[in-house]
Amino acid sequence: MKRLFPLCLSFFVFVISAIAKPDDLVNVEKEIPGIVLDIRYATTNNFTKQAVYPMAKCYLRSSSAEKLKAVQKDLKAKGLGLKIYDGYRPLSVQKKFWALVPDDRYVANPAKGSRHNRGAAVDLTIIKKDGTELQMPTPYDDFTEKAHRDYKDLPAVAIKNRQLLEDVMTKHGFVGITTEWWHFDDVDWKNYDIMDIDFEKLK
Ligand SMILES: [Zn+2]
């Protein structure tokens, strides 16, 4: 009996992990009530000028979504909230980006994949209660130096808002990248594989 218990436990863990994979992606809109989506790649309002997503949805790994929920809660207490531009991105879409812009200054090479392909990265900004965006250094997907996290030749309010976003995201388990003020990776992104599940197949 003593020997059976760990065996049962490992079987249980195996079953749970089998259920949780490969698509432990959750619908962020359902998980985080009140979160605002502006999924640019489902519109022509993005750097490719094409709608590359079939629908305006945001999916993330469930643990990343949990972290983001805590961010939203913190901001809500300040009368603010999150607006998401992008989350999980199927690898097939990454390939489409690469075909349009084969330049790794702007697009992650699909051979390596993007952390968005792992469902463990999110592009976002902060909004007020009325839905207006806080002033940030640049619009979304501005691929200039102005969007760099350490860029300083900006109005004080844009620097303050960029810092607010960085502080609240890092507090809850995300880490920024140097070139895009709007992009954050889940600190545990390495734990997740690259996926190529179409949006239509997700709930
Ligand atoms: Zn991003």
XYZ file of N, CA and C and ligand atoms in Angstrom:
610
model
N 0.833 -1.212 0.000
C 0.000 0.000 0.000
C 0.866 1.259 0.000
N 1.953 1.193 0.833
C 2.866 2.340 0.911
C 3.496 2.625 -0.450
N 3.760 1.532 -1.186
C 4.393 1.683 -2.493
C 3.381 2.130 -3.554
N 2.163 1.741 -3.321
C 1.100 2.035 -4.292
C 0.778 3.523 -4.329
N 0.899 4.155 -3.163
C 0.485 5.571 -3.084
C 1.260 6.490 -4.040
N 2.642 6.408 -4.013
C 3.367 7.270 -4.972
C 3.057 6.919 -6.419
N 2.782 5.643 -6.661
C 2.455 5.202 -8.013
C 1.143 5.848 -8.465
N 0.162 5.820 -7.566
C -1.139 6.443 -7.863
C -0.952 7.930 -8.105
N -0.123 8.527 -7.263
C 0.099 9.977 -7.353
C 0.730 10.342 -8.691
N 1.759 9.566 -9.089
C 2.408 9.911 -10.359
C 1.461 9.683 -11.532
N 0.601 8.658 -11.417
C -0.389 8.435 -12.473
C -1.337 9.632 -12.556
N -1.740 10.104 -11.387
C -2.648 11.257 -11.306
C -2.018 12.492 -11.950
N -0.744 12.737 -11.622
C -0.015 13.885 -12.189
C 0.083 13.739 -13.715
N 0.333 12.495 -14.147
C 0.436 12.227 -15.585
C -0.893 12.560 -16.282
N -2.001 12.116 -15.673
C -3.327 12.358 -16.263
C -3.600 13.851 -16.333
N -3.305 14.549 -15.242
C -3.553 16.000 -15.200
C -2.742 16.714 -16.282
N -1.443 16.349 -16.398
C -0.616 17.053 -17.392
C -1.065 16.689 -18.803
N -1.558 15.485 -18.986
C -2.050 15.089 -20.311
C -3.294 15.910 -20.665
N -4.124 16.175 -19.654
C -5.336 16.969 -19.898
C -4.950 18.422 -20.186
N -3.941 18.899 -19.449
C -3.568 20.312 -19.562
C -2.868 20.640 -20.884
N -2.357 19.642 -21.596
C -1.618 19.898 -22.830
C -2.368 19.354 -24.043
N -2.142 19.834 -25.266
C -1.186 20.885 -25.571
C -1.777 22.282 -25.509
N -3.045 22.360 -25.263
C -3.684 23.670 -25.405
C -4.211 24.180 -24.071
N -3.308 24.414 -23.119
C -3.771 25.015 -21.868
C -3.897 26.522 -22.073
N -4.327 26.867 -23.265
C -4.568 28.274 -23.590
C -5.970 28.623 -23.100
N -6.092 29.799 -22.533
C -7.414 30.229 -22.072
C -7.799 31.514 -22.806
N -9.107 31.705 -22.885
C -9.654 32.906 -23.509
C -9.566 34.036 -22.485
N -8.692 34.985 -22.734
C -8.385 36.038 -21.757
C -9.616 36.899 -21.430
N -10.451 37.118 -22.426
C -11.668 37.911 -22.216
C -12.581 37.251 -21.179
N -12.601 35.907 -21.201
C -13.442 35.178 -20.237
C -12.774 35.115 -18.870
N -11.452 34.963 -18.862
C -10.713 34.809 -17.600
C -10.596 36.115 -16.830
N -10.530 37.217 -17.553
C -10.319 38.510 -16.894
C -11.462 39.451 -17.270
N -12.550 39.405 -16.508
C -13.692 40.241 -16.846
C -13.306 41.722 -16.870
N -13.805 42.414 -17.864
C -13.553 43.858 -17.938
C -12.316 44.220 -18.729
N -11.508 43.231 -19.106
C -10.304 43.544 -19.878
C -10.730 43.954 -21.297
N -10.032 44.920 -21.862
C -10.405 45.434 -23.188
C -9.447 44.870 -24.241
N -10.019 44.414 -25.346
C -9.198 43.898 -26.445
C -9.211 44.855 -27.626
N -8.054 45.018 -28.236
C -7.924 45.759 -29.491
C -6.923 44.948 -30.317
N -7.393 43.800 -30.810
C -6.509 42.835 -31.474
C -6.228 43.327 -32.897
N -5.136 44.049 -33.003
C -4.810 44.741 -34.252
C -4.609 43.805 -35.432
N -4.115 42.587 -35.174
C -3.838 41.684 -36.301
C -5.114 41.058 -36.868
N -6.249 41.314 -36.205
C -7.543 40.891 -36.774
C -8.124 42.012 -37.629
N -7.419 43.132 -37.717
C -7.853 44.282 -38.519
C -6.745 44.630 -39.520
N -7.005 45.638 -40.345
C -5.943 46.079 -41.264
C -5.071 47.153 -40.598
N -5.446 47.543 -39.366
C -4.697 48.561 -38.631
C -3.483 47.935 -37.931
N -2.529 47.446 -38.730
C -1.294 46.888 -38.181
C -0.204 47.020 -39.239
N 1.007 46.712 -38.878
C 2.131 46.986 -39.780
C 2.078 46.219 -41.100
N 1.316 45.122 -41.144
C 1.218 44.354 -42.393
C 0.118 44.913 -43.304
N -0.771 45.762 -42.725
C -1.928 46.329 -43.451
C -2.894 45.234 -43.910
N -2.779 44.060 -43.304
C -3.677 42.953 -43.640
C -4.242 42.355 -42.357
N -5.487 41.841 -42.440
C -6.060 41.135 -41.289
C -5.503 39.706 -41.316
N -4.571 39.406 -40.417
C -3.931 38.090 -40.435
C -4.556 37.102 -39.437
N -5.384 37.621 -38.530
C -6.129 36.740 -37.619
C -7.571 36.649 -38.129
N -8.187 35.469 -38.034
C -9.573 35.354 -38.500
C -10.580 35.968 -37.523
N -10.150 36.201 -36.293
C -11.053 36.769 -35.290
C -10.274 37.540 -34.235
N -10.972 38.481 -33.589
C -10.320 39.332 -32.588
C -10.395 38.669 -31.211
N -9.515 37.712 -30.971
C -9.490 36.992 -29.698
C -8.092 37.040 -29.105
N -8.042 36.942 -27.773
C -6.747 36.860 -27.107
C -6.701 35.612 -26.246
N -5.753 34.731 -26.551
C -5.528 33.538 -25.747
C -4.138 33.615 -25.131
N -4.023 33.121 -23.891
C -2.720 33.022 -23.225
C -2.673 31.716 -22.446
N -1.474 31.268 -22.087
C -1.347 30.137 -21.173
C -2.106 30.481 -19.900
N -2.727 29.475 -19.295
C -3.575 29.786 -18.139
C -2.792 30.467 -17.018
N -1.525 30.063 -16.814
C -0.768 30.698 -15.721
C -0.400 32.144 -16.074
N -0.161 32.419 -17.357
C 0.116 33.802 -17.769
C -1.148 34.656 -17.582
N -2.295 34.074 -17.907
C -3.563 34.797 -17.750
C -3.834 35.099 -16.274
N -3.459 34.153 -15.397
C -3.620 34.373 -13.946
C -2.795 35.578 -13.490
N -1.569 35.649 -14.002
C -0.683 36.769 -13.657
C -1.274 38.088 -14.155
N -1.809 38.028 -15.360
C -2.381 39.235 -15.958
C -3.641 39.698 -15.195
N -4.337 38.725 -14.650
C -5.528 39.026 -13.848
C -5.142 39.875 -12.630
N -3.996 39.540 -12.033
C -3.502 40.287 -10.870
C -3.093 41.709 -11.271
N -2.567 41.850 -12.492
C -2.196 43.180 -13.005
C -3.451 44.033 -13.150
N -4.471 43.425 -13.768
C -5.733 44.143 -13.997
C -6.350 44.583 -12.654
N -6.254 43.728 -11.657
C -6.810 44.032 -10.327
C -6.110 45.242 -9.708
N -4.781 45.251 -9.809
C -3.987 46.368 -9.285
C -4.374 47.679 -9.969
N -4.496 47.617 -11.294
C -4.807 48.832 -12.055
C -6.228 49.307 -11.756
N -7.132 48.363 -11.574
C -8.537 48.713 -11.301
C -8.640 49.548 -10.021
N -7.808 49.207 -9.050
C -7.794 49.948 -7.787
C -7.360 51.404 -7.999
N -6.684 51.663 -9.109
C -6.232 53.019 -9.448
C -7.170 53.682 -10.457
N -8.299 53.037 -10.765
C -9.233 53.577 -11.756
C -8.752 53.378 -13.182
N -7.863 52.378 -13.369
C -7.289 52.119 -14.693
C -7.543 50.667 -15.096
N -7.115 50.301 -16.294
C -7.271 48.916 -16.750
C -6.321 48.632 -17.900
N -6.379 47.385 -18.378
C -5.501 46.966 -19.476
C -6.248 46.919 -20.799
N -5.526 47.217 -21.855
C -6.029 47.003 -23.212
C -4.994 46.168 -23.954
N -5.446 45.045 -24.495
C -4.520 44.093 -25.124
C -4.523 44.227 -26.639
N -3.330 44.260 -27.193
C -3.167 44.309 -28.647
C -2.914 42.915 -29.241
N -2.242 42.053 -28.462
C -1.927 40.717 -28.981
C -1.517 39.782 -27.852
N -1.825 38.501 -28.040
C -1.423 37.473 -27.068
C -0.827 36.301 -27.825
N -1.441 35.123 -27.663
C -0.974 33.931 -28.397
C -1.102 34.169 -29.901
N -0.068 33.747 -30.613
C -0.053 33.904 -32.076
C 0.370 32.564 -32.690
N -0.503 31.925 -33.486
C -0.116 30.639 -34.084
C 1.149 30.779 -34.940
N 1.962 29.726 -34.971
C 3.216 29.765 -35.739
C 2.956 30.057 -37.224
N 1.817 29.573 -37.744
C 1.493 29.824 -39.160
C 1.392 31.327 -39.434
N 0.878 32.089 -38.448
C 0.777 33.546 -38.606
C 2.170 34.167 -38.542
N 3.029 33.619 -37.673
C 4.412 34.106 -37.588
C 5.101 33.958 -38.949
N 4.819 32.854 -39.612
C 5.392 32.612 -40.954
C 4.874 33.635 -41.955
N 3.589 33.980 -41.812
C 2.983 34.993 -42.684
C 3.674 36.342 -42.479
N 3.899 36.702 -41.201
C 4.602 37.960 -40.880
C 5.979 37.967 -41.544
N 6.643 36.835 -41.422
C 8.017 36.722 -41.923
C 8.049 36.837 -43.450
N 7.024 36.282 -44.101
C 6.947 36.372 -45.565
C 6.749 37.833 -45.990
N 6.002 38.577 -45.187
C 5.743 39.984 -45.504
C 6.919 40.876 -45.133
N 7.506 40.626 -43.944
C 8.614 41.444 -43.443
C 9.752 40.523 -42.966
N 10.580 40.034 -43.882
C 11.646 39.112 -43.454
C 12.847 39.852 -42.856
N 12.609 40.526 -41.752
C 13.634 41.346 -41.116
C 13.518 41.165 -39.603
N 14.532 40.526 -39.000
C 14.374 40.193 -37.576
C 14.540 41.375 -36.622
N 14.673 42.576 -37.186
C 14.586 43.754 -36.310
C 13.117 43.999 -35.938
N 12.206 43.546 -36.803
C 10.782 43.824 -36.610
C 9.934 42.594 -36.313
N 10.346 41.462 -36.850
C 9.538 40.236 -36.745
C 10.442 39.085 -36.312
N 9.951 38.265 -35.360
C 10.751 37.099 -34.951
C 10.753 36.076 -36.080
N 11.934 35.559 -36.390
C 12.065 34.541 -37.424
C 11.309 33.276 -36.985
N 10.370 32.789 -37.827
C 9.597 31.599 -37.420
C 10.465 30.363 -37.189
N 11.690 30.370 -37.719
C 12.593 29.239 -37.464
C 12.893 29.127 -35.971
N 12.943 30.276 -35.299
C 13.176 30.292 -33.847
C 11.856 30.434 -33.096
N 10.901 31.120 -33.726
C 9.604 31.353 -33.099
C 9.627 32.560 -32.188
N 8.431 33.080 -31.938
C 8.271 34.222 -31.041
C 7.703 33.694 -29.725
N 7.905 34.445 -28.667
C 7.299 34.032 -27.388
C 5.783 34.133 -27.460
N 5.292 34.930 -28.412
C 3.836 34.954 -28.653
C 3.363 33.580 -29.140
N 4.237 32.869 -29.879
C 3.874 31.537 -30.385
C 3.763 30.515 -29.252
N 4.312 30.863 -28.098
C 4.247 29.972 -26.935
C 3.050 30.292 -26.036
N 2.323 31.360 -26.394
C 1.180 31.775 -25.572
C 1.632 32.388 -24.263
N 2.896 32.867 -24.247
C 3.473 33.368 -22.996
C 4.011 34.789 -23.149
N 3.445 35.537 -24.102
C 3.821 36.941 -24.284
C 2.561 37.732 -24.597
N 2.588 38.983 -24.205
C 1.408 39.824 -24.421
C 1.839 41.243 -24.770
N 1.096 41.851 -25.695
C 1.307 43.255 -26.070
C 0.131 44.037 -25.511
N 0.412 45.107 -24.785
C -0.689 45.793 -24.125
C -0.353 47.210 -23.692
N -1.401 47.938 -23.317
C -1.215 49.273 -22.776
C -2.221 49.489 -21.637
N -2.185 50.697 -21.076
C -3.091 51.017 -19.960
C -4.144 52.002 -20.447
N -5.385 51.764 -20.012
C -6.476 52.693 -20.356
C -7.146 53.238 -19.096
N -7.817 54.385 -19.298
C -8.624 54.955 -18.215
C -9.992 54.276 -18.230
N -10.820 54.617 -17.230
C -12.155 54.021 -17.126
C -12.984 54.258 -18.386
N -12.804 55.418 -19.022
C -13.589 55.739 -20.221
C -13.015 55.093 -21.482
N -11.977 54.300 -21.336
C -11.425 53.564 -22.478
C -10.287 54.269 -23.196
N -10.020 55.535 -22.831
C -8.927 56.223 -23.529
C -7.572 55.709 -23.027
N -6.646 55.614 -23.968
C -5.315 55.100 -23.632
C -4.499 56.152 -22.895
N -3.709 55.726 -21.930
C -2.750 56.644 -21.307
C -1.701 56.985 -22.361
N -1.167 58.192 -22.254
C -0.134 58.589 -23.231
C 1.134 57.755 -23.025
N 1.556 57.111 -24.105
C 2.772 56.286 -24.069
C 3.774 56.874 -25.067
N 5.000 56.368 -25.095
C 6.016 56.956 -25.981
C 5.646 56.959 -27.466
N 4.977 55.897 -27.936
C 4.625 55.778 -29.361
C 3.313 55.006 -29.469
N 2.700 54.990 -30.664
C 1.608 54.031 -30.876
C 2.168 52.605 -30.875
N 1.265 51.610 -30.884
C 1.633 50.184 -30.941
C 2.370 49.881 -32.247
N 3.317 48.956 -32.189
C 4.079 48.514 -33.360
C 4.793 49.642 -34.097
N 5.236 50.630 -33.344
C 6.124 51.642 -33.909
C 7.538 51.061 -33.771
N 8.131 50.730 -34.908
C 9.429 50.050 -34.847
C 10.589 51.039 -34.901
N 10.478 52.131 -34.152
C 11.577 53.088 -34.107
C 12.212 53.053 -32.715
N 13.305 53.783 -32.616
C 14.033 53.866 -31.348
C 13.164 54.445 -30.230
N 12.194 55.268 -30.647
C 11.303 55.919 -29.685
C 10.521 54.915 -28.827
N 10.336 53.717 -29.385
C 9.592 52.671 -28.657
C 10.484 51.893 -27.696
N 11.790 52.162 -27.738
C 12.703 51.427 -26.847
C 12.420 51.789 -25.387
N 12.555 50.787 -24.554
C 12.189 50.942 -23.144
C 13.020 51.989 -22.398
N 14.236 52.229 -22.877
C 15.090 53.205 -22.176
C 15.155 54.551 -22.901
N 14.325 54.753 -23.923
C 14.346 56.011 -24.680
C 13.844 57.139 -23.775
N 14.596 58.263 -23.782
C 14.283 59.298 -22.777
C 13.776 60.615 -23.343
N 13.959 60.862 -24.637
C 13.573 62.154 -25.207
C 12.056 62.175 -25.467
N 11.299 62.192 -24.363
C 9.841 62.046 -24.421
C 9.197 62.975 -23.411
N 7.886 63.273 -23.590
C 7.196 64.043 -22.542
C 7.240 63.264 -21.216
N 7.343 63.993 -20.110
C 7.462 63.355 -18.781
C 6.302 62.393 -18.523
N 5.113 62.757 -19.001
C 3.930 61.925 -18.740
C 4.042 60.568 -19.449
N 4.632 60.543 -20.638
C 4.805 59.284 -21.379
C 5.804 58.378 -20.656
N 6.843 58.977 -20.112
C 7.837 58.193 -19.353
C 7.200 57.623 -18.081
N 6.397 58.465 -17.435
C 5.722 58.036 -16.195
C 4.762 56.869 -16.474
N 3.994 56.973 -17.551
C 3.028 55.922 -17.884
C 3.714 54.632 -18.312
N 4.802 54.760 -19.073
C 5.582 53.581 -19.482
C 6.116 52.862 -18.240
N 6.565 53.675 -17.267
C 7.103 53.102 -16.028
C 6.007 52.406 -15.214
N 4.825 53.031 -15.200
C 3.691 52.439 -14.475
C 3.375 51.054 -15.035
N 3.340 50.959 -16.372
C 3.063 49.669 -17.022
C 4.155 48.649 -16.679
N 5.400 49.084 -16.766
C 6.514 48.174 -16.479
C 6.483 47.702 -15.017
N 6.212 48.638 -14.115
C 6.202 48.292 -12.685
C 5.112 47.264 -12.359
N 3.905 47.516 -12.870
C 2.789 46.627 -12.514
C 2.954 45.262 -13.186
N 3.532 45.227 -14.377
C 3.744 43.941 -15.064
C 4.854 43.133 -14.382
N 5.957 43.792 -14.043
C 7.067 43.047 -13.414
C 6.669 42.573 -12.011
N 5.849 43.370 -11.351
C 5.376 42.977 -10.000
C 4.653 41.625 -10.042
N 3.969 41.355 -11.149
C 3.151 40.142 -11.220
C 3.709 39.048 -12.134
N 5.015 39.104 -12.404
C 5.637 37.955 -13.073
C 5.855 38.065 -14.562
N 5.955 39.290 -15.058
C 6.294 39.481 -16.468
C 7.615 40.241 -16.565
N 8.237 40.157 -17.738
C 9.470 40.892 -17.966
C 9.391 41.548 -19.344
N 9.843 42.801 -19.421
C 9.777 43.534 -20.683
C 10.935 43.200 -21.609
N 10.869 43.682 -22.850
C 12.014 43.563 -23.767
C 12.491 44.988 -24.073
N 13.728 45.109 -24.555
C 14.324 46.447 -24.664
C 13.728 47.305 -25.780
N 13.223 46.669 -26.852
C 12.847 47.432 -28.045
C 11.373 47.824 -28.164
N 10.498 47.259 -27.317
C 9.064 47.539 -27.450
C 8.453 47.779 -26.076
N 7.993 48.993 -25.819
C 7.432 49.299 -24.493
C 6.161 48.491 -24.194
N 5.462 48.024 -25.254
C 4.170 47.344 -25.089
C 4.290 45.836 -24.895
N 5.480 45.272 -25.107
C 5.633 43.807 -25.095
C 6.195 43.286 -23.763
N 5.533 42.253 -23.242
C 5.993 41.601 -22.008
C 5.932 40.089 -22.167
N 6.970 39.435 -21.645
C 7.010 37.974 -21.611
C 6.687 37.504 -20.208
N 5.970 36.393 -20.118
C 5.835 35.703 -18.851
C 7.254 35.255 -18.462
N 7.663 35.468 -17.204
C 9.036 35.067 -16.816
C 9.267 33.567 -17.011
N 8.180 32.802 -17.044
C 8.295 31.343 -17.220
C 8.119 30.903 -18.673
N 8.328 31.793 -19.628
C 8.038 31.476 -21.038
C 8.766 30.243 -21.550
N 9.950 29.961 -20.984
C 10.736 28.811 -21.459
C 10.035 27.471 -21.187
N 9.104 27.485 -20.229
C 8.399 26.245 -19.880
C 7.386 25.830 -20.944
N 7.122 26.733 -21.888
C 6.054 26.464 -22.849
C 6.591 26.287 -24.257
N 6.022 25.335 -24.954
C 6.453 25.059 -26.330
C 5.770 26.000 -27.317
N 6.386 26.098 -28.474
C 5.781 26.828 -29.583
C 4.597 26.006 -30.097
N 3.502 26.693 -30.422
C 2.288 25.997 -30.875
C 1.832 26.533 -32.223
N 1.067 25.697 -32.898
C 0.466 26.155 -34.158
C -0.996 25.714 -34.206
N -1.734 26.131 -33.197
C -3.170 25.804 -33.134
C -3.931 27.036 -33.625
N -4.776 26.840 -34.629
C -5.541 27.966 -35.166
C -6.556 28.479 -34.152
N -6.868 29.751 -34.246
C -7.855 30.365 -33.357
C -9.199 29.625 -33.406
N -9.555 29.171 -34.608
C -10.861 28.512 -34.776
C -10.977 27.254 -33.902
N -9.828 26.646 -33.590
C -9.852 25.397 -32.820
C -9.871 25.642 -31.317
N -9.727 26.910 -30.916
C -9.714 27.228 -29.489
C -11.106 27.681 -29.058
N -11.370 27.503 -27.758
C -12.713 27.867 -27.284
C -12.802 29.352 -27.029
Zn 4.840 41.371 -28.632
